[in-house]
Amino acid sequence: MDDLTRRLKADLERYAGFGDMVSGGRGDLAAADWIAGRMTDMGYAVARQAFDVPCFEPAECTLTAGGFTATLHAQPPVTCTSPAGLTAPLAVVRSAHDADDARGCIALIVLPYGRHASMQSPAVQPLAQAAAAAGAVALVIAPVGPTGRIMGLNCSLEEPMTPLPVGLLAPAELEPFLAAARSASPATLVLHGRGAMRPTCNVHGVLDRGPRWVALSTPRTGWFGCVSERGTGTAAFLALAEWAAGRFPAHSVFFMNSGAHEYHFAGAHRAMRFAPPPGDTDVWVHLGASLATRGHVEFRGLQRMLRSADSNRILMTSDRFRDAASEAFAGLSGLECPAPVLDGVSELATILSRGYEGFAVLGMPRAFHTREDTLDTVDADLLAPVVRAHMALMEAAVRSPRQALIEASP
């Protein structure tokens, strides 16, 4: 194992050790302290930007019907029920057409099979809004996907989807409730707990050395342990921050490690005011979600984790870097063909909308946004070549001081 791979492995293990990474929780705050310390040790001037986010401490979150009870995940921002909950028939909603049946009912929204991640996604938002508009009293969403587990759904704090109580149900526990809906049996939904606000933070800073800039960013938080989702980006971020400090001695470096990613990138929006001007920044490198995750084979009941990488990932890049990106990421599954930057799926779109140019890798592996996104889903041997590809593209994108002077001259 080479030095880069060894460091990535240690940082993945350290990140995983912090536990759940929901914003403002113990894992989030411990990771922020660790990252701030690492960046300080590298010579960066480090600062923090604190802000409050919602939190919810569940007392009971359940759905009961036909003698069967399932534990739910309360969807933030949480609208609670009374401790006794609310009782109503279940109405199954698989399409906008079904939503008309949800009046006066608990809408049981069964999403199409997919790797779901956001309440604002095209698979979720139309069904949730249609059921609410039809007069549903609450929503229970079953995000059908590869694991059968609950998938945490990102959400907007500024524009909540609905004021109704909303819970997430594991698809593996769906069948008894479909039967209850068919028989018109009453169901009871309880989303009871304590809601409050608590602080999270952005960690940001600079290595101030010259008029031209390189920028690095990655989010830190997510609904569960998110070792693949956030841990791979964090390990890569730390490796690139140290490498860039030595590789580009004439450049200043800005870094941003943001909280509240799961609240529609709320932390990144707040931290952008500390960033260098777009015209002075050669490249913005965003370390996105699940840079490298072990693949998973499912065949006639056989399930096996692989030592090769899950190819369900993309490389998004500004047009200026497209050709260099193809060369730098050649041979990496899913990343060989750079794509335009997709709106709303990553902080990168927010960053580039302000005039920067940059790139990001975004993966959605099998266990994405579930409690199964644990340390065994990642492998430093798979992450190291992705980090080296980032380095190669940065070298192609960063201009020398002489080149920048020539380009700026009339």
Short mmCIF file of C-alpha atoms in Angstrom, two decimals, residues 92-265:
data_model
loop_
_atom_site.label_atom_id
_atom_site.label_comp_id
_atom_site.label_asym_id
_atom_site.label_seq_id
_atom_site.Cartn_x
_atom_site.Cartn_y
_atom_site.Cartn_z
CA VAL A 92 -51.78 3.89 -1.78
CA VAL A 93 -50.29 6.52 -4.10
CA ARG A 94 -48.03 5.31 -6.89
CA SER A 95 -48.86 8.05 -9.40
CA ALA A 96 -50.36 11.54 -9.44
CA HIS A 97 -53.62 9.95 -10.64
CA ASP A 98 -53.83 7.90 -7.41
CA ALA A 99 -53.56 11.04 -5.29
CA ASP A 100 -57.27 11.81 -5.65
CA ASP A 101 -57.97 8.80 -3.39
CA ALA A 102 -55.92 10.31 -0.53
CA ARG A 103 -58.51 12.80 0.75
CA GLY A 104 -58.93 12.27 4.50
CA CYS A 105 -56.40 9.42 4.41
CA ILE A 106 -52.79 8.73 5.29
CA ALA A 107 -51.21 8.71 1.84
CA LEU A 108 -48.91 5.70 1.49
CA ILE A 109 -46.62 6.94 -1.28
CA VAL A 110 -44.78 4.06 -2.95
CA LEU A 111 -41.92 5.47 -4.99
CA PRO A 112 -40.71 3.79 -8.17
CA TYR A 113 -37.56 1.70 -7.79
CA GLY A 114 -34.52 3.95 -7.60
CA ARG A 115 -31.67 5.36 -5.53
CA HIS A 116 -33.65 8.18 -3.97
CA ALA A 117 -32.02 11.12 -2.22
CA SER A 118 -34.25 14.22 -2.07
CA MET A 119 -37.80 15.33 -1.37
CA GLN A 120 -37.35 17.74 -4.28
CA SER A 121 -36.52 15.00 -6.82
CA PRO A 122 -38.84 14.35 -9.79
CA ALA A 123 -39.73 10.94 -8.34
CA VAL A 124 -40.87 12.34 -4.98
CA GLN A 125 -42.05 15.94 -5.19
CA PRO A 126 -44.97 15.53 -7.64
CA LEU A 127 -46.47 12.62 -5.68
CA ALA A 128 -46.08 14.32 -2.29
CA GLN A 129 -47.55 17.58 -3.53
CA ALA A 130 -50.44 15.85 -5.30
CA ALA A 131 -51.37 13.84 -2.21
CA ALA A 132 -51.20 16.90 0.03
CA ALA A 133 -53.28 18.96 -2.42
CA ALA A 134 -55.89 16.20 -2.57
CA GLY A 135 -56.47 16.47 1.18
CA ALA A 136 -54.31 13.75 2.72
CA VAL A 137 -53.92 14.09 6.50
CA ALA A 138 -50.33 12.76 6.50
CA LEU A 139 -47.77 11.20 4.18
CA VAL A 140 -45.82 7.96 4.61
CA ILE A 141 -43.21 7.52 1.89
CA ALA A 142 -41.72 4.14 0.97
CA PRO A 143 -38.53 4.84 -1.05
CA VAL A 144 -38.26 1.56 -2.96
CA GLY A 145 -34.64 0.78 -3.78
CA PRO A 146 -31.88 -1.82 -3.84
CA THR A 147 -31.54 -2.39 -0.08
CA GLY A 148 -35.17 -2.41 1.09
CA ARG A 149 -34.13 0.01 3.82
CA ILE A 150 -35.21 3.55 4.60
CA MET A 151 -33.45 6.15 2.47
CA GLY A 152 -32.96 9.57 4.04
CA LEU A 153 -34.32 12.33 1.82
CA ASN A 154 -32.67 15.75 1.65
CA CYS A 155 -35.02 18.70 2.00
CA SER A 156 -35.28 22.48 1.84
CA LEU A 157 -35.61 24.53 5.00
CA GLU A 158 -36.76 27.61 3.10
CA GLU A 159 -39.46 25.83 1.08
CA PRO A 160 -40.76 22.76 2.99
CA MET A 161 -42.64 20.32 0.80
CA THR A 162 -45.75 20.24 3.00
CA PRO A 163 -46.86 21.16 6.54
CA LEU A 164 -48.28 17.64 6.98
CA PRO A 165 -46.62 14.97 9.14
CA VAL A 166 -44.30 12.96 6.89
CA GLY A 167 -42.61 9.66 7.74
CA LEU A 168 -40.34 7.34 5.78
CA LEU A 169 -41.09 3.60 5.77
CA ALA A 170 -38.65 0.81 4.91
CA PRO A 171 -39.87 -0.79 1.66
CA ALA A 172 -39.11 -4.22 3.15
CA GLU A 173 -41.97 -3.57 5.62
CA LEU A 174 -44.43 -2.30 3.01
CA GLU A 175 -46.57 -5.40 2.34
CA PRO A 176 -48.72 -5.42 5.53
CA PHE A 177 -49.70 -1.81 4.89
CA LEU A 178 -50.61 -2.48 1.27
CA ALA A 179 -52.89 -5.22 2.59
CA ALA A 180 -54.39 -2.82 5.15
CA ALA A 181 -55.06 -0.29 2.40
CA ARG A 182 -56.83 -2.90 0.27
CA SER A 183 -59.05 -3.93 3.18
CA ALA A 184 -59.70 -0.31 4.26
CA SER A 185 -58.35 -1.09 7.73
CA PRO A 186 -57.59 1.99 9.81
CA ALA A 187 -53.96 2.91 10.41
CA THR A 188 -52.37 4.98 13.15
CA LEU A 189 -49.39 7.23 12.48
CA VAL A 190 -47.33 8.51 15.40
CA LEU A 191 -44.53 11.04 14.90
CA HIS A 192 -43.91 12.11 18.46
CA GLY A 193 -40.75 13.64 19.81
CA ARG A 194 -38.98 16.88 20.64
CA GLY A 195 -38.00 19.35 17.96
CA ALA A 196 -35.44 22.09 18.51
CA MET A 197 -32.65 24.05 16.85
CA ARG A 198 -28.98 23.28 17.36
CA PRO A 199 -25.72 24.56 15.88
CA THR A 200 -23.63 23.08 13.13
CA CYS A 201 -20.82 24.90 11.32
CA ASN A 202 -18.87 25.44 8.17
CA VAL A 203 -15.10 25.08 8.48
CA HIS A 204 -13.30 27.27 5.96
CA GLY A 205 -9.97 28.96 5.50
CA VAL A 206 -7.09 29.96 3.26
CA LEU A 207 -3.47 29.47 2.46
CA ASP A 208 -2.72 33.04 1.31
CA ARG A 209 0.25 33.16 -1.06
CA GLY A 210 -0.55 34.82 -4.38
CA PRO A 211 -3.16 36.55 -6.55
CA ARG A 212 -4.38 33.38 -8.27
CA TRP A 213 -6.51 30.87 -6.37
CA VAL A 214 -7.40 27.19 -6.23
CA ALA A 215 -10.56 26.27 -4.31
CA LEU A 216 -11.47 22.97 -2.65
CA SER A 217 -14.79 22.05 -1.05
CA THR A 218 -16.69 19.10 0.34
CA PRO A 219 -19.78 18.67 2.54
CA ARG A 220 -19.37 16.89 5.85
CA THR A 221 -22.89 15.85 6.90
CA GLY A 222 -25.64 13.41 5.95
CA TRP A 223 -28.58 11.53 7.43
CA PHE A 224 -26.79 8.42 8.72
CA GLY A 225 -23.16 7.23 8.89
CA CYS A 226 -22.64 7.99 5.16
CA VAL A 227 -19.07 6.62 5.05
CA SER A 228 -19.18 6.26 1.28
CA GLU A 229 -21.30 9.34 0.65
CA ARG A 230 -19.34 11.82 2.76
CA GLY A 231 -16.31 9.88 4.01
CA THR A 232 -14.73 9.34 0.58
CA GLY A 233 -15.05 13.06 -0.19
CA THR A 234 -13.62 14.00 3.19
CA ALA A 235 -10.59 11.71 2.81
CA ALA A 236 -9.99 12.97 -0.73
CA PHE A 237 -10.43 16.58 0.40
CA LEU A 238 -7.76 16.25 3.07
CA ALA A 239 -5.36 14.55 0.66
CA LEU A 240 -5.84 17.20 -2.03
CA ALA A 241 -5.55 20.08 0.44
CA GLU A 242 -2.13 18.82 1.55
CA TRP A 243 -1.02 18.03 -2.02
CA ALA A 244 -2.15 21.40 -3.46
CA ALA A 245 -0.24 23.30 -0.77
CA GLY A 246 3.01 21.84 -2.08
CA ARG A 247 2.15 21.44 -5.76
CA PHE A 248 1.08 25.05 -6.44
CA PRO A 249 3.41 27.21 -4.28
CA ALA A 250 2.57 30.44 -6.15
CA HIS A 251 -1.19 29.98 -5.69
CA SER A 252 -3.40 30.77 -2.76
CA VAL A 253 -5.78 28.00 -1.72
CA PHE A 254 -9.31 28.42 -0.35
CA PHE A 255 -11.08 25.50 1.32
CA MET A 256 -14.67 25.02 2.42
CA ASN A 257 -15.98 22.12 4.49
CA SER A 258 -19.71 22.65 4.89
CA GLY A 259 -22.40 21.46 7.27
CA ALA A 260 -26.13 21.10 6.61
CA HIS A 261 -25.67 19.39 3.25
CA GLU A 262 -28.88 17.43 3.81
CA TYR A 263 -30.83 20.69 4.04
CA HIS A 264 -30.40 21.46 0.34
CA PHE A 265 -26.76 22.55 0.71
#
